[in-house]
Structure formats: structure tokens, C-alpha cells
Amino acid sequence: MSYYSKSELRAKGEEIVDEAVRATQDENEDSWLQAQQGMDRDPNVEDISTPWYEPAELEAWVREQLAWIPDHFEREADPDPESFQGISDAVNATMSKLGGGDSSSADPNLSFTDKAQAEMEEWDGVFSENFQNGFTIPFPTIVQNQAATAKMLNDALDGLINVYRGKRRDYSELADQTIAALKNCGARDGGDEKMGLTILGALTGIAGAALAIPSGGTSLAVTGLVLATIGASASIGGEFVPEEKNLALGAPTVMEVISNMISRQSDIYTAVYDQEEKIAGVLDGNYELLTSVRQLGAAKGLATPLTPLRPSIADAEDPSTGLTPQ
């Protein structure tokens, strides 16, 4: 299976309540019959046999106790993994414009600096030198680094989507296994229903993407700029094998099954939180790195691996004083 929709998960939650009512009724009847059939009591001792609960009253009590379950399963269907598609499309469009790190496949409009560089080589002066070193020469490398940054964001997004797909799948399996466990409890010994956590295999390991340092004499005194990257494992689908299969759901009684279900919900929450923290850590670290590089470039008035320098000629009152033909 892949996973259920939000409405389907709510329906599964309602089915869990229905099965819990049925299994509790079975427990009530079975325990009462056993008490009546299997006791040799001293006639002088007050009858302490298991009481009989009226089915309607018992059902009302069970439904009241478990009324939270459908709401919970519906709520935990969020966020919808597919709701991120628009963001993913936007990031992919950016990567395509930038050539995905291959400048030869970037948007042709980004190659304007090649022509500008050829033209500027015909000129001399402080404005020419500033324009070339701060803009035209580092620009192709900046495009390449921007593409690497976009890919890093895309990888993180893919990983996050996979985490939420794993969460949806794990809740889907939890619902099915809880229903199966309730069918096997009550008057019976309880089944051996278990589940794994698909979420745990949702992310690949953390790798690094090195940013190139622009040439042209304007690079910062910074080397080894590396963005941490984290991506999705193989997309979670019907063929995906959970990381673990030892999380028990089966139990002899209804309340034990429900207790196991609550424990598995806690396991899912913890797994999702841990994976979200891993992705957030990567993004936070990259943000700090990129921010510090940008601030250093601004302080020194130099182009950075990700931002060109605003040419001095753009603010000049008389460009002819600093820009002359050779």
C-alpha cells in the first residue's frame, strides 16, 4: 500500500471505534459466561461473579472514551505531502533557469556577461576594472553556485515531502493493524500484529556540495565553502520496506490494543520530529554560512560566491573620469 487520504484515515479511525465496541461487547459476554460457568462458590460467600453490562450502555461508554480517535487520525494526515508540489515546481523552475549547475544549459539571458566582458576588455580605468572583477568575471561562477543552492533547497524539500509521505503511510498502516488487532482480541488470545516506521528510511544521509570561489581577483578570503545537503530516499510507495517491524499492536484485550496504538502514535510523532529536526539543522547551518559570506562581502565591498558586486559605474556622476578606451 501507499497511504490513505485524509478522509479515508478519518473513516479508518471510525472503524477502529466500531471494532473496539464490538470487541468490548465480546469481552463483556465472554467474561460473564466464564464467571457463571467456571465458579464453584461457597454458598455462604456473597456472589462476586463478573457483572453483566447492558450492551447499549457499554457501547455508549466505549464510544465516549474513544471519540477522539477519528479526529486524531484525520488531524495527523496533515501536512498533505502533495500540497508541497507548487513549491517544488517553483524551485525546479529556478534550477532550470540556472542550468542546474551546468552553465551551458542555463537560461541564455544569463550569458549576457560574456558579451559584456568582451566589450569591457576594450576599455581601461578604475570603472572597467571594478566592473569586470566585481561583476562580469565572477558572474558565471555565481550562477553555478546559485544553482547549487537551489538544488540544496530542492533536496531538502524532497526529503521533507518524503518524511510526510512516510508519516501518512505509517498512520495508514497503524490504522489497519489496529483494526486487525481488535479483531483478534476480546474472547481470543490476541494476535501478533506489528508495524514498522517507514519514516525512518525517508531521508538519505547528509552530504556536502562545495561552492566554487569566483575568479577575477575579487574572491573573499574564504575557502572550502560547503553547503550541507540532505535528500529523500527512494520515494515512499507500495514497494517501500519499513525500517523496523517490531512495534507491537496485538494484545489480548481491547484496552491493551488501544494502549499499544497510542504508543505507536508516539513513535510516529518522535520519528517525524527527529527527521524534521535533521532537515532544519541542515537549512539553519546553510543559512548561517550564506549569511556570513554575504555580510563579509558587503563589509569588504567584494563579490561573493553567491552575489556580484554592484558596479561603481552605476553610481558615478561622470563615468568618463574612470572609464576610457584602451
Short mmCIF file of C-alpha atoms in Angstrom, two decimals:
data_model
loop_
_atom_site.label_atom_id
_atom_site.label_comp_id
_atom_site.label_asym_id
_atom_site.label_seq_id
_atom_site.Cartn_x
_atom_site.Cartn_y
_atom_site.Cartn_z
CA MET A 1 0.00 0.00 0.00
CA SER A 2 0.99 3.62 -0.33
CA TYR A 3 -1.21 5.60 2.06
CA TYR A 4 -4.78 6.68 2.73
CA SER A 5 -6.26 10.10 2.06
CA LYS A 6 -7.28 12.40 4.90
CA SER A 7 -10.94 11.39 4.67
CA GLU A 8 -10.01 7.72 4.44
CA LEU A 9 -7.91 7.99 7.58
CA ARG A 10 -10.84 9.50 9.44
CA ALA A 11 -13.02 6.63 8.22
CA LYS A 12 -10.38 4.20 9.48
CA GLY A 13 -10.48 5.94 12.86
CA GLU A 14 -14.25 5.45 12.96
CA GLU A 15 -13.77 1.79 12.06
CA ILE A 16 -11.34 1.42 14.96
CA VAL A 17 -14.03 2.73 17.33
CA ASP A 18 -16.60 0.36 15.83
CA GLU A 19 -14.25 -2.61 16.23
CA ALA A 20 -13.43 -1.56 19.79
CA VAL A 21 -17.16 -1.52 20.62
CA ARG A 22 -17.66 -4.96 19.12
CA ALA A 23 -14.58 -6.43 20.81
CA THR A 24 -15.54 -4.90 24.16
CA GLN A 25 -19.02 -6.42 23.87
CA ASP A 26 -17.38 -9.77 23.20
CA GLU A 27 -15.15 -9.34 26.24
CA ASN A 28 -18.15 -8.47 28.38
CA GLU A 29 -20.12 -11.51 27.28
CA ASP A 30 -17.17 -13.87 27.44
CA SER A 31 -16.05 -12.82 30.90
CA TRP A 32 -19.60 -13.03 32.23
CA LEU A 33 -20.12 -16.52 30.81
CA GLN A 34 -16.81 -17.72 32.20
CA ALA A 35 -17.75 -16.38 35.60
CA GLN A 36 -21.11 -18.17 35.51
CA GLN A 37 -19.79 -21.48 34.20
CA GLY A 38 -16.49 -21.87 35.96
CA MET A 39 -17.04 -20.98 39.60
CA ASP A 40 -17.73 -23.33 42.46
CA ARG A 41 -18.64 -20.87 45.12
CA ASP A 42 -19.22 -21.41 48.80
CA PRO A 43 -22.94 -20.77 49.26
CA ASN A 44 -22.12 -18.85 52.40
CA VAL A 45 -19.96 -16.39 50.40
CA GLU A 46 -21.59 -13.40 48.70
CA ASP A 47 -21.69 -13.72 44.89
CA ILE A 48 -18.73 -11.86 43.41
CA SER A 49 -19.10 -13.03 39.82
CA THR A 50 -18.28 -10.71 36.94
CA PRO A 51 -21.11 -8.22 36.43
CA TRP A 52 -23.10 -8.05 33.22
CA TYR A 53 -23.13 -4.68 31.44
CA GLU A 54 -26.03 -3.78 29.22
CA PRO A 55 -24.80 -3.70 25.59
CA ALA A 56 -26.26 -0.25 24.85
CA GLU A 57 -24.71 1.28 27.96
CA LEU A 58 -21.37 -0.40 27.28
CA GLU A 59 -21.32 0.79 23.68
CA ALA A 60 -22.09 4.35 24.74
CA TRP A 61 -19.25 4.24 27.27
CA VAL A 62 -16.71 2.89 24.76
CA ARG A 63 -17.69 5.42 22.11
CA GLU A 64 -17.37 8.24 24.61
CA GLN A 65 -13.93 7.07 25.71
CA LEU A 66 -12.63 6.65 22.15
CA ALA A 67 -14.39 9.57 20.46
CA TRP A 68 -11.02 11.30 19.95
CA ILE A 69 -9.66 8.61 17.61
CA PRO A 70 -11.27 9.65 14.27
CA ASP A 71 -10.32 13.29 14.88
CA HIS A 72 -6.76 12.29 15.69
CA PHE A 73 -6.26 10.18 12.56
CA GLU A 74 -7.75 12.92 10.39
CA ARG A 75 -5.56 15.58 12.00
CA GLU A 76 -2.38 13.55 11.65
CA ALA A 77 -2.94 13.26 7.91
CA ASP A 78 -1.55 16.80 7.75
CA PRO A 79 0.54 18.12 6.23
CA ASP A 80 -0.51 16.65 2.91
CA PRO A 81 2.70 15.61 1.10
CA GLU A 82 1.24 16.60 -2.24
CA SER A 83 0.49 20.14 -1.04
CA PHE A 84 4.18 20.97 -1.49
CA GLN A 85 4.05 20.35 -5.24
CA GLY A 86 3.73 24.05 -6.07
CA ILE A 87 6.84 24.91 -4.07
CA SER A 88 8.72 22.02 -5.64
CA ASP A 89 7.75 23.18 -9.14
CA ALA A 90 8.96 26.71 -8.35
CA VAL A 91 12.34 25.50 -7.08
CA ASN A 92 12.73 23.21 -10.09
CA ALA A 93 11.94 26.12 -12.40
CA THR A 94 14.68 28.15 -10.71
CA MET A 95 17.13 25.28 -11.07
CA SER A 96 16.26 25.00 -14.76
CA LYS A 97 16.85 28.72 -15.29
CA LEU A 98 20.23 28.41 -13.63
CA GLY A 99 21.15 25.32 -15.59
CA GLY A 100 21.15 23.05 -12.55
CA GLY A 101 24.81 23.85 -12.01
CA ASP A 102 25.72 23.45 -15.70
CA SER A 103 26.20 26.96 -17.07
CA SER A 104 25.97 25.68 -20.65
CA SER A 105 22.31 24.74 -20.11
CA ALA A 106 21.34 27.87 -18.19
CA ASP A 107 18.89 30.45 -19.48
CA PRO A 108 20.55 32.14 -22.48
CA ASN A 109 19.78 35.53 -20.97
CA LEU A 110 22.29 34.77 -18.23
CA SER A 111 25.12 34.69 -20.77
CA PHE A 112 24.93 38.45 -21.25
CA THR A 113 28.04 38.81 -19.14
CA ASP A 114 30.12 37.05 -21.83
CA LYS A 115 29.32 39.83 -24.27
CA ALA A 116 29.73 42.48 -21.59
CA GLN A 117 33.10 41.08 -20.64
CA ALA A 118 34.25 41.14 -24.25
CA GLU A 119 33.17 44.75 -24.54
CA MET A 120 34.74 45.81 -21.25
CA GLU A 121 38.09 44.35 -22.25
CA GLU A 122 38.21 47.15 -24.81
CA TRP A 123 38.20 49.71 -22.01
CA ASP A 124 40.54 50.69 -19.24
CA GLY A 125 40.28 52.58 -15.97
CA VAL A 126 39.04 52.02 -12.44
CA PHE A 127 35.40 51.55 -13.51
CA SER A 128 36.34 48.92 -16.08
CA GLU A 129 38.45 47.02 -13.59
CA ASN A 130 35.74 47.24 -10.94
CA PHE A 131 33.02 46.12 -13.35
CA GLN A 132 34.98 43.13 -14.60
CA ASN A 133 36.31 41.91 -11.25
CA GLY A 134 33.11 42.52 -9.35
CA PHE A 135 30.54 41.52 -11.92
CA THR A 136 31.30 40.04 -15.33
CA ILE A 137 34.17 37.71 -14.37
CA PRO A 138 32.59 36.14 -11.23
CA PHE A 139 29.05 36.04 -12.66
CA PRO A 140 29.21 32.57 -14.32
CA THR A 141 30.54 31.08 -11.09
CA ILE A 142 27.84 32.89 -9.11
CA VAL A 143 25.19 31.35 -11.39
CA GLN A 144 26.71 27.93 -10.79
CA ASN A 145 26.69 28.48 -7.02
CA GLN A 146 23.12 29.78 -7.06
CA ALA A 147 22.12 26.61 -8.89
CA ALA A 148 23.86 24.53 -6.23
CA THR A 149 21.97 26.47 -3.55
CA ALA A 150 18.67 25.90 -5.34
CA LYS A 151 19.45 22.19 -5.60
CA MET A 152 20.22 22.09 -1.88
CA LEU A 153 16.82 23.62 -1.15
CA ASN A 154 15.16 21.21 -3.56
CA ASP A 155 16.85 18.22 -1.93
CA ALA A 156 15.72 19.37 1.50
CA LEU A 157 12.18 19.84 0.21
CA ASP A 158 12.18 16.38 -1.39
CA GLY A 159 13.34 14.93 1.90
CA LEU A 160 10.63 16.74 3.83
CA ILE A 161 7.94 15.57 1.40
CA ASN A 162 9.19 12.02 1.81
CA VAL A 163 9.02 12.34 5.60
CA TYR A 164 5.37 13.37 5.37
CA ARG A 165 4.67 10.57 2.90
CA GLY A 166 6.21 8.22 5.42
CA LYS A 167 4.08 9.68 8.18
CA ARG A 168 0.91 9.25 6.12
CA ARG A 169 1.87 5.68 5.25
CA ASP A 170 2.73 4.84 8.86
CA TYR A 171 -0.61 6.17 10.08
CA SER A 172 -2.33 4.17 7.36
CA GLU A 173 -0.59 1.00 8.50
CA LEU A 174 -1.29 1.86 12.14
CA ALA A 175 -5.00 2.10 11.38
CA ASP A 176 -5.08 -1.21 9.51
CA GLN A 177 -3.02 -3.06 12.11
CA THR A 178 -5.08 -1.66 14.98
CA ILE A 179 -8.28 -2.88 13.33
CA ALA A 180 -6.71 -6.30 12.76
CA ALA A 181 -5.54 -6.43 16.39
CA LEU A 182 -9.03 -5.56 17.66
CA LYS A 183 -10.48 -8.35 15.55
CA ASN A 184 -8.08 -10.78 17.24
CA CYS A 185 -8.59 -9.72 20.85
CA GLY A 186 -11.66 -9.92 23.08
CA ALA A 187 -12.51 -13.55 23.69
CA ARG A 188 -9.34 -14.66 21.91
CA ASP A 189 -5.71 -14.59 22.95
CA GLY A 190 -4.78 -11.61 20.85
CA GLY A 191 -2.81 -11.50 17.60
CA ASP A 192 0.79 -10.71 16.78
CA GLU A 193 0.11 -7.58 14.71
CA LYS A 194 3.17 -5.36 14.40
CA MET A 195 4.27 -2.42 12.32
CA GLY A 196 7.44 -0.64 11.29
CA LEU A 197 8.26 3.02 10.80
CA THR A 198 8.62 3.95 7.16
CA ILE A 199 9.60 7.47 8.24
CA LEU A 200 12.95 6.21 9.44
CA GLY A 201 14.01 5.49 5.86
CA ALA A 202 12.66 8.71 4.39
CA LEU A 203 15.98 10.60 4.24
CA THR A 204 19.34 9.90 2.70
CA GLY A 205 22.49 10.72 4.61
CA ILE A 206 23.80 14.26 4.86
CA ALA A 207 26.29 15.13 2.12
CA GLY A 208 28.05 18.33 1.09
CA ALA A 209 28.06 20.50 -2.03
CA ALA A 210 31.12 22.71 -2.44
CA LEU A 211 30.61 26.23 -3.75
CA ALA A 212 33.15 27.47 -6.29
CA ILE A 213 35.14 30.60 -5.45
CA PRO A 214 34.84 33.23 -8.22
CA SER A 215 37.99 34.22 -10.07
CA GLY A 216 38.94 37.71 -11.11
CA GLY A 217 40.76 38.89 -8.03
CA THR A 218 37.61 39.60 -6.04
CA SER A 219 37.14 36.39 -4.11
CA LEU A 220 36.81 36.62 -0.38
CA ALA A 221 39.40 35.22 1.97
CA VAL A 222 37.15 32.20 2.41
CA THR A 223 37.84 28.71 1.12
CA GLY A 224 36.08 25.40 1.49
CA LEU A 225 32.55 26.78 1.33
CA VAL A 226 30.36 23.69 1.59
CA LEU A 227 26.59 23.54 1.76
CA ALA A 228 25.17 20.60 3.66
CA THR A 229 22.61 18.71 1.59
CA ILE A 230 20.03 16.11 2.52
CA GLY A 231 17.65 14.44 0.12
CA ALA A 232 14.85 11.92 0.01
CA SER A 233 15.48 8.23 -0.15
CA ALA A 234 13.64 6.31 -2.86
CA SER A 235 10.15 7.77 -2.99
CA ILE A 236 7.90 6.07 -0.49
CA GLY A 237 5.40 3.90 -2.31
CA GLY A 238 3.90 0.46 -2.21
CA GLU A 239 7.30 -1.18 -2.61
CA PHE A 240 8.97 0.67 0.27
CA VAL A 241 10.03 -1.57 3.16
CA PRO A 242 9.74 -0.08 6.69
CA GLU A 243 12.93 0.20 8.69
CA GLU A 244 11.59 -1.75 11.67
CA LYS A 245 8.90 -4.37 12.18
CA ASN A 246 8.95 -4.88 15.93
CA LEU A 247 6.40 -2.33 17.13
CA ALA A 248 3.65 -4.42 18.68
CA LEU A 249 -0.06 -3.70 18.33
CA GLY A 250 -1.65 -7.07 19.03
CA ALA A 251 -2.83 -7.75 22.59
CA PRO A 252 -5.42 -9.89 24.42
CA THR A 253 -7.73 -7.05 25.45
CA VAL A 254 -9.27 -4.03 23.79
CA MET A 255 -7.71 -1.53 26.15
CA GLU A 256 -4.27 -3.09 25.67
CA VAL A 257 -4.64 -2.76 21.88
CA ILE A 258 -5.68 0.88 22.24
CA SER A 259 -2.77 1.47 24.59
CA ASN A 260 -0.39 -0.04 22.02
CA MET A 261 -1.94 2.14 19.33
CA ILE A 262 -1.28 5.25 21.43
CA SER A 263 2.33 4.15 21.94
CA ARG A 264 2.75 3.70 18.18
CA GLN A 265 1.33 7.19 17.63
CA SER A 266 4.02 8.48 19.96
CA ASP A 267 6.65 6.55 17.99
CA ILE A 268 5.46 8.14 14.76
CA TYR A 269 5.47 11.63 16.29
CA THR A 270 9.01 11.17 17.59
CA ALA A 271 10.27 9.83 14.26
CA VAL A 272 8.73 12.73 12.31
CA TYR A 273 10.12 15.27 14.78
CA ASP A 274 13.62 13.79 14.57
CA GLN A 275 13.62 13.88 10.77
CA GLU A 276 12.25 17.43 10.69
CA GLU A 277 15.00 18.49 13.09
CA LYS A 278 17.62 16.92 10.84
CA ILE A 279 16.37 18.88 7.83
CA ALA A 280 16.01 22.09 9.86
CA GLY A 281 19.57 21.68 11.12
CA VAL A 282 20.89 21.47 7.57
CA LEU A 283 18.93 24.55 6.49
CA ASP A 284 19.92 26.55 9.58
CA GLY A 285 23.60 25.76 9.09
CA ASN A 286 23.49 26.70 5.42
CA TYR A 287 21.63 29.92 6.20
CA GLU A 288 24.27 30.95 8.72
CA LEU A 289 27.06 30.15 6.24
CA LEU A 290 25.49 32.05 3.35
CA THR A 291 24.56 35.00 5.55
CA SER A 292 28.09 35.32 6.92
CA VAL A 293 29.57 35.22 3.40
CA ARG A 294 27.14 37.89 2.19
CA GLN A 295 27.92 40.10 5.18
CA LEU A 296 31.64 39.66 4.66
CA GLY A 297 31.30 40.63 1.01
CA ALA A 298 29.28 43.72 1.89
CA ALA A 299 31.80 44.78 4.54
CA LYS A 300 34.76 44.41 2.17
CA GLY A 301 32.99 45.66 -0.93
CA LEU A 302 33.70 42.47 -2.85
CA ALA A 303 31.74 39.99 -4.91
CA THR A 304 30.88 36.78 -3.07
CA PRO A 305 30.40 33.24 -4.36
CA LEU A 306 26.66 33.99 -4.49
CA THR A 307 26.32 37.72 -5.14
CA PRO A 308 28.00 40.02 -7.65
CA LEU A 309 29.27 43.45 -6.69
CA ARG A 310 27.22 46.49 -7.65
CA PRO A 311 29.46 48.22 -10.23
CA SER A 312 30.83 51.57 -9.13
CA ILE A 313 29.93 52.99 -12.53
CA ALA A 314 26.24 52.57 -11.65
CA ASP A 315 26.54 55.38 -9.11
CA ALA A 316 29.07 57.55 -10.93
CA GLU A 317 28.20 61.13 -11.77
CA ASP A 318 30.78 61.28 -14.58
CA PRO A 319 31.67 57.80 -15.91
CA SER A 320 34.20 59.26 -18.30
CA THR A 321 36.56 60.01 -15.43
CA GLY A 322 37.03 56.34 -14.64
CA LEU A 323 36.27 54.57 -17.90
CA THR A 324 38.35 55.15 -21.04
CA PRO A 325 39.06 53.09 -24.17
CA GLN A 326 42.46 51.47 -24.37
#
